[in-house]
PDB file of C-alpha atoms in Angstrom:
ATOM      1  CA  MET A 620       0.000   0.000   0.000  1.00 89.00           C
ATOM      2  CA  THR A 621       1.347   3.404  -0.967  1.00 96.00           C
ATOM      3  CA  MET A 622       0.472   6.816   0.418  1.00 97.00           C
ATOM      4  CA  GLN A 623      -0.967   7.693  -2.992  1.00 97.00           C
ATOM      5  CA  SER A 624      -3.345   4.723  -2.861  1.00 97.00           C
ATOM      6  CA  LEU A 625      -4.272   5.492   0.753  1.00 96.00           C
ATOM      7  CA  MET A 626      -5.135   9.092  -0.123  1.00 97.00           C
ATOM      8  CA  ALA A 627      -7.316   7.828  -2.971  1.00 96.00           C
ATOM      9  CA  ARG A 628      -9.425   5.602  -0.688  1.00 95.00           C
ATOM     10  CA  SER A 629     -11.569   8.446   0.660  1.00 96.00           C
ATOM     11  CA  PRO A 630     -11.883  12.192   0.035  1.00 97.00           C
ATOM     12  CA  VAL A 631     -11.986  12.626   3.826  1.00 97.00           C
ATOM     13  CA  ILE A 632      -9.605  10.891   6.209  1.00 98.00           C
ATOM     14  CA  PRO A 633     -11.112  10.930   9.702  1.00 98.00           C
ATOM     15  CA  VAL A 634      -8.622  12.215  12.256  1.00 98.00           C
ATOM     16  CA  VAL A 635      -9.690  10.368  15.381  1.00 98.00           C
ATOM     17  CA  ARG A 636      -8.973  11.054  19.015  1.00 97.00           C
ATOM     18  CA  ILE A 637     -10.147   8.005  20.916  1.00 96.00           C
ATOM     19  CA  GLU A 638     -10.326   7.696  24.680  1.00 95.00           C
ATOM     20  CA  THR A 639     -11.672   4.125  24.949  1.00 96.00           C
ATOM     21  CA  ALA A 640      -9.917   1.534  22.798  1.00 97.00           C
ATOM     22  CA  SER A 641     -12.746  -0.984  23.040  1.00 97.00           C
ATOM     23  CA  ARG A 642     -14.931   1.389  20.996  1.00 97.00           C
ATOM     24  CA  ALA A 643     -12.469   1.471  18.092  1.00 98.00           C
ATOM     25  CA  PRO A 644     -13.728  -1.556  16.094  1.00 98.00           C
ATOM     26  CA  ALA A 645     -17.349  -0.366  16.183  1.00 98.00           C
ATOM     27  CA  LEU A 646     -16.192   3.091  15.113  1.00 98.00           C
ATOM     28  CA  ALA A 647     -14.239   1.606  12.203  1.00 98.00           C
ATOM     29  CA  ARG A 648     -17.231  -0.492  11.131  1.00 98.00           C
ATOM     30  CA  ALA A 649     -19.502   2.573  11.196  1.00 98.00           C
ATOM     31  CA  LEU A 650     -17.059   4.487   9.011  1.00 98.00           C
ATOM     32  CA  LEU A 651     -16.826   1.572   6.581  1.00 97.00           C
ATOM     33  CA  ALA A 652     -20.613   1.375   6.400  1.00 98.00           C
ATOM     34  CA  GLY A 653     -20.632   5.080   5.578  1.00 97.00           C
ATOM     35  CA  GLY A 654     -18.120   4.615   2.765  1.00 97.00           C
ATOM     36  CA  VAL A 655     -14.871   5.617   4.497  1.00 98.00           C
ATOM     37  CA  SER A 656     -12.150   2.948   4.448  1.00 98.00           C
ATOM     38  CA  VAL A 657      -9.188   4.801   5.936  1.00 98.00           C
ATOM     39  CA  ILE A 658      -8.744   6.156   9.473  1.00 98.00           C
ATOM     40  CA  GLU A 659      -6.010   8.069  11.279  1.00 98.00           C
ATOM     41  CA  VAL A 660      -5.914   7.404  15.020  1.00 98.00           C
ATOM     42  CA  THR A 661      -3.941  10.189  16.672  1.00 98.00           C
ATOM     43  CA  LEU A 662      -1.363   9.209  19.275  1.00 98.00           C
ATOM     44  CA  ARG A 663      -2.713  11.807  21.674  1.00 96.00           C
ATOM     45  CA  THR A 664      -4.420   9.528  24.174  1.00 97.00           C
ATOM     46  CA  ALA A 665      -3.344   6.597  26.313  1.00 97.00           C
ATOM     47  CA  ALA A 666      -5.792   4.402  24.378  1.00 98.00           C
ATOM     48  CA  ALA A 667      -4.488   5.244  20.895  1.00 98.00           C
ATOM     49  CA  LEU A 668      -2.111   2.344  20.238  1.00 98.00           C
ATOM     50  CA  GLU A 669      -4.552  -0.160  21.691  1.00 98.00           C
ATOM     51  CA  ALA A 670      -7.252   1.321  19.439  1.00 98.00           C
ATOM     52  CA  VAL A 671      -5.005   0.935  16.382  1.00 98.00           C
ATOM     53  CA  ALA A 672      -4.368  -2.691  17.338  1.00 98.00           C
ATOM     54  CA  ALA A 673      -8.086  -3.385  17.834  1.00 98.00           C
ATOM     55  CA  ILE A 674      -8.984  -1.966  14.420  1.00 98.00           C
ATOM     56  CA  ALA A 675      -6.131  -3.778  12.688  1.00 98.00           C
ATOM     57  CA  ARG A 676      -7.188  -7.071  14.301  1.00 98.00           C
ATOM     58  CA  ASP A 677     -10.990  -6.828  14.122  1.00 98.00           C
ATOM     59  CA  VAL A 678     -11.698  -4.691  11.036  1.00 98.00           C
ATOM     60  CA  PRO A 679      -9.188  -5.752   8.362  1.00 97.00           C
ATOM     61  CA  ASP A 680     -10.981  -3.849   5.583  1.00 97.00           C
ATOM     62  CA  MET A 681     -10.162  -0.562   7.325  1.00 98.00           C
ATOM     63  CA  ALA A 682      -6.758   0.942   6.537  1.00 98.00           C
ATOM     64  CA  VAL A 683      -5.736   2.154   9.980  1.00 98.00           C
ATOM     65  CA  GLY A 684      -2.901   4.587  10.493  1.00 98.00           C
ATOM     66  CA  ALA A 685      -1.245   6.269  13.442  1.00 98.00           C
ATOM     67  CA  GLY A 686      -1.239  10.050  13.495  1.00 98.00           C
ATOM     68  CA  THR A 687       0.573  12.719  15.488  1.00 98.00           C
ATOM     69  CA  VAL A 688       3.786  10.715  15.102  1.00 98.00           C
ATOM     70  CA  THR A 689       6.478  13.061  16.383  1.00 98.00           C
ATOM     71  CA  ALA A 690       9.290  10.712  17.493  1.00 98.00           C
ATOM     72  CA  PRO A 691      11.074   7.699  15.974  1.00 98.00           C
ATOM     73  CA  ASP A 692      10.075   5.330  18.794  1.00 97.00           C
ATOM     74  CA  GLN A 693       6.417   5.956  17.969  1.00 98.00           C
ATOM     75  CA  VAL A 694       7.017   4.521  14.499  1.00 98.00           C
ATOM     76  CA  GLN A 695       7.946   1.129  15.942  1.00 97.00           C
ATOM     77  CA  GLN A 696       5.085   1.260  18.446  1.00 98.00           C
ATOM     78  CA  ALA A 697       2.613   2.047  15.655  1.00 98.00           C
ATOM     79  CA  GLN A 698       3.978  -0.741  13.468  1.00 98.00           C
ATOM     80  CA  ASP A 699       3.783  -3.224  16.361  1.00 98.00           C
ATOM     81  CA  ALA A 700       0.140  -2.202  16.879  1.00 98.00           C
ATOM     82  CA  GLY A 701      -0.662  -2.944  13.238  1.00 98.00           C
ATOM     83  CA  ALA A 702      -0.727   0.549  11.728  1.00 98.00           C
ATOM     84  CA  ARG A 703      -0.575   0.499   7.937  1.00 98.00           C
ATOM     85  CA  PHE A 704       0.583   4.097   7.578  1.00 98.00           C
ATOM     86  CA  LEU A 705       1.847   7.055   9.606  1.00 98.00           C
ATOM     87  CA  VAL A 706       0.982  10.745   9.714  1.00 98.00           C
ATOM     88  CA  SER A 707       3.219  13.396  11.269  1.00 98.00           C
ATOM     89  CA  PRO A 708       2.302  17.024  12.019  1.00 98.00           C
ATOM     90  CA  GLY A 709       5.746  18.176  10.896  1.00 98.00           C
ATOM     91  CA  TYR A 710       8.819  17.284   8.907  1.00 98.00           C
ATOM     92  CA  ALA A 711      11.540  15.523  10.903  1.00 97.00           C
ATOM     93  CA  ASP A 712      14.459  13.572   9.468  1.00 97.00           C
ATOM     94  CA  ALA A 713      14.481  11.093  12.375  1.00 98.00           C
ATOM     95  CA  VAL A 714      10.785  10.240  11.927  1.00 98.00           C
ATOM     96  CA  ASN A 715      11.218   9.996   8.146  1.00 98.00           C
ATOM     97  CA  ALA A 716      14.147   7.594   8.562  1.00 98.00           C
ATOM     98  CA  ALA A 717      12.292   5.445  11.099  1.00 98.00           C
ATOM     99  CA  ALA A 718       9.275   5.177   8.782  1.00 98.00           C
ATOM    100  CA  GLU A 719      11.536   4.183   5.901  1.00 97.00           C
ATOM    101  CA  ARG A 720      13.199   1.479   8.026  1.00 97.00           C
ATOM    102  CA  ALA A 721       9.752   0.196   9.016  1.00 97.00           C
ATOM    103  CA  ALA A 722       8.617   0.274   5.366  1.00 97.00           C
ATOM    104  CA  LEU A 723       5.471   2.169   6.405  1.00 98.00           C
ATOM    105  CA  PRO A 724       4.005   4.902   4.194  1.00 98.00           C
ATOM    106  CA  LEU A 725       4.434   8.280   5.869  1.00 98.00           C
ATOM    107  CA  LEU A 726       2.448  11.476   5.321  1.00 98.00           C
ATOM    108  CA  PRO A 727       4.725  14.150   6.787  1.00 98.00           C
ATOM    109  CA  GLY A 728       3.448  17.597   7.660  1.00 98.00           C
ATOM    110  CA  VAL A 729       4.599  20.741   5.891  1.00 98.00           C
ATOM    111  CA  ALA A 730       3.535  24.383   6.020  1.00 98.00           C
ATOM    112  CA  THR A 731       6.186  26.341   4.108  1.00 97.00           C
ATOM    113  CA  ALA A 732       7.862  26.329   0.706  1.00 97.00           C
ATOM    114  CA  THR A 733      11.178  25.474   2.376  1.00 97.00           C
ATOM    115  CA  GLU A 734       9.643  22.361   3.933  1.00 98.00           C
ATOM    116  CA  LEU A 735       8.109  21.422   0.580  1.00 97.00           C
ATOM    117  CA  MET A 736      11.509  21.709  -1.089  1.00 98.00           C
ATOM    118  CA  ARG A 737      13.083  19.460   1.573  1.00 98.00           C
ATOM    119  CA  ALA A 738      10.265  16.935   1.286  1.00 98.00           C
ATOM    120  CA  GLN A 739      10.461  16.877  -2.500  1.00 97.00           C
ATOM    121  CA  ALA A 740      14.245  16.430  -2.375  1.00 97.00           C
ATOM    122  CA  ASP A 741      13.736  13.494   0.007  1.00 97.00           C
ATOM    123  CA  GLY A 742      11.363  11.837  -2.447  1.00 97.00           C
ATOM    124  CA  PHE A 743       7.980  12.652  -0.900  1.00 98.00           C
ATOM    125  CA  LYS A 744       5.134  13.436  -3.292  1.00 98.00           C
ATOM    126  CA  GLN A 745       2.221  13.231  -0.835  1.00 98.00           C
ATOM    127  CA  LEU A 746       2.223  15.617   2.112  1.00 98.00           C
ATOM    128  CA  LYS A 747       0.025  16.756   4.954  1.00 98.00           C
ATOM    129  CA  PHE A 748      -0.527  20.532   4.840  1.00 98.00           C
ATOM    130  CA  PHE A 749      -0.761  21.460   8.512  1.00 98.00           C
ATOM    131  CA  PRO A 750      -2.144  23.523  10.083  1.00 98.00           C
ATOM    132  CA  ALA A 751      -3.976  24.169   6.848  1.00 98.00           C
ATOM    133  CA  VAL A 752      -6.233  27.131   7.560  1.00 98.00           C
ATOM    134  CA  PRO A 753      -3.811  29.044   9.842  1.00 97.00           C
ATOM    135  CA  SER A 754      -1.049  28.479   7.240  1.00 98.00           C
ATOM    136  CA  GLY A 755      -2.971  30.131   4.414  1.00 98.00           C
ATOM    137  CA  GLY A 756      -5.568  27.530   3.478  1.00 98.00           C
ATOM    138  CA  ILE A 757      -6.772  27.381  -0.101  1.00 98.00           C
ATOM    139  CA  ALA A 758      -4.750  30.413  -1.207  1.00 98.00           C
ATOM    140  CA  ALA A 759      -1.516  28.820   0.009  1.00 98.00           C
ATOM    141  CA  LEU A 760      -2.274  25.522  -1.730  1.00 98.00           C
ATOM    142  CA  GLU A 761      -3.052  27.369  -4.963  1.00 98.00           C
ATOM    143  CA  ALA A 762       0.259  29.211  -4.651  1.00 98.00           C
ATOM    144  CA  PHE A 763       2.176  25.972  -4.006  1.00 98.00           C
ATOM    145  CA  ALA A 764       0.740  24.426  -7.197  1.00 97.00           C
ATOM    146  CA  GLY A 765       2.931  26.625  -9.408  1.00 97.00           C
ATOM    147  CA  PRO A 766       6.428  25.752  -8.132  1.00 97.00           C
ATOM    148  CA  PHE A 767       5.450  22.268  -6.911  1.00 98.00           C
ATOM    149  CA  PRO A 768       3.148  20.815  -9.594  1.00 98.00           C
ATOM    150  CA  ALA A 769       3.888  17.167  -8.729  1.00 97.00           C
ATOM    151  CA  LEU A 770       3.076  17.409  -5.015  1.00 98.00           C
ATOM    152  CA  ARG A 771      -0.284  16.377  -3.566  1.00 98.00           C
ATOM    153  CA  PHE A 772      -1.653  17.491  -0.226  1.00 98.00           C
ATOM    154  CA  CYS A 773      -3.983  16.359   2.517  1.00 98.00           C
ATOM    155  CA  PRO A 774      -4.866  19.611   4.290  1.00 98.00           C
ATOM    156  CA  THR A 775      -5.673  19.208   7.968  1.00 98.00           C
ATOM    157  CA  GLY A 776      -6.183  21.754  10.712  1.00 97.00           C
ATOM    158  CA  GLY A 777      -9.164  24.054  10.424  1.00 97.00           C
ATOM    159  CA  VAL A 778     -10.765  21.873   7.763  1.00 98.00           C
ATOM    160  CA  HIS A 779     -14.408  21.138   8.607  1.00 97.00           C
ATOM    161  CA  SER A 780     -17.801  20.295   7.154  1.00 96.00           C
ATOM    162  CA  GLY A 781     -18.279  23.877   5.996  1.00 97.00           C
ATOM    163  CA  ASN A 782     -15.093  24.207   3.933  1.00 98.00           C
ATOM    164  CA  TYR A 783     -13.764  20.752   3.008  1.00 98.00           C
ATOM    165  CA  LEU A 784     -15.464  20.736  -0.408  1.00 98.00           C
ATOM    166  CA  ASP A 785     -13.675  23.969  -1.291  1.00 98.00           C
ATOM    167  CA  PHE A 786     -10.326  22.296  -0.567  1.00 98.00           C
ATOM    168  CA  LEU A 787     -11.288  19.248  -2.618  1.00 98.00           C
ATOM    169  CA  GLN A 788     -11.854  21.467  -5.684  1.00 98.00           C
ATOM    170  CA  LEU A 789      -8.090  22.011  -5.880  1.00 98.00           C
ATOM    171  CA  ALA A 790      -6.183  19.801  -8.328  1.00 98.00           C
ATOM    172  CA  ASN A 791      -3.392  19.212  -5.800  1.00 98.00           C
ATOM    173  CA  VAL A 792      -5.772  18.070  -3.013  1.00 98.00           C
ATOM    174  CA  PRO A 793      -6.998  14.470  -3.409  1.00 98.00           C
ATOM    175  CA  CYS A 794      -8.253  14.319   0.166  1.00 98.00           C
ATOM    176  CA  VAL A 795      -8.584  16.261   3.400  1.00 98.00           C
ATOM    177  CA  GLY A 796      -8.236  15.260   7.034  1.00 98.00           C
ATOM    178  CA  GLY A 797     -10.583  16.281   9.792  1.00 97.00           C
ATOM    179  CA  SER A 798     -12.175  15.323  13.063  1.00 96.00           C
ATOM    180  CA  TRP A 799     -15.758  16.346  12.306  1.00 96.00           C
ATOM    181  CA  LEU A 800     -16.746  12.833  11.152  1.00 96.00           C
ATOM    182  CA  THR A 801     -15.789  11.351  14.517  1.00 97.00           C
ATOM    183  CA  PRO A 802     -16.457  13.745  17.399  1.00 95.00           C
ATOM    184  CA  VAL A 803     -15.088  12.452  20.715  1.00 93.00           C
ATOM    185  CA  GLU A 804     -18.476  12.728  22.406  1.00 94.00           C
ATOM    186  CA  THR A 805     -20.139  10.734  19.605  1.00 96.00           C
ATOM    187  CA  ILE A 806     -17.558   7.976  19.928  1.00 96.00           C
ATOM    188  CA  GLU A 807     -17.897   7.881  23.703  1.00 93.00           C
ATOM    189  CA  SER A 808     -21.692   7.690  23.497  1.00 95.00           C
ATOM    190  CA  GLY A 809     -21.492   4.900  20.919  1.00 96.00           C
ATOM    191  CA  ASP A 810     -23.708   6.725  18.402  1.00 97.00           C
ATOM    192  CA  TRP A 811     -22.482   4.675  15.455  1.00 97.00           C
ATOM    193  CA  ALA A 812     -25.514   5.497  13.315  1.00 97.00           C
ATOM    194  CA  HIS A 813     -24.591   9.180  13.495  1.00 95.00           C
ATOM    195  CA  ILE A 814     -21.003   8.439  12.432  1.00 96.00           C
ATOM    196  CA  GLU A 815     -22.191   6.190   9.586  1.00 96.00           C
TER     197      GLU A 815
END
């Protein structure tokens, strides 16, 4: 599985903060039923790695990834849990190298032209634009298209139900990431019909 193929699975990648790992398989099934077959579980809670493992084990049709990867040791932890890809909020050589050693697709975060140039030189063609709206949003992505025509972005950060379609109109944006599909309170209440 490549990052390009992962980004093509759904126009919206749910960015999930999960507090109770046992709810993760039901959440993944609800997303699948709603037509979303990729999920990013952020490593921002104590339950995150266990949630990744539960989805990988119980819902094999869901491509589960670990997000908010900021350190090399998290790469191995995510791989051990069964993550099929990684997402980082920034661009860090140590994380990039660890992901390459693990042979896991990585979506590194960028926000500036300098970071885009580094990423392109390192062979990345798919990038997370983060934080998207504070970093210039649609206007920035349009500006990046000129000097970086081969790069594709998943904007995340400030992307929501009211603006995601505007981002998806851009030729260099095959998908967006956001948390609005999976609100924490909806997960905790087990309202899977709402998520579907």
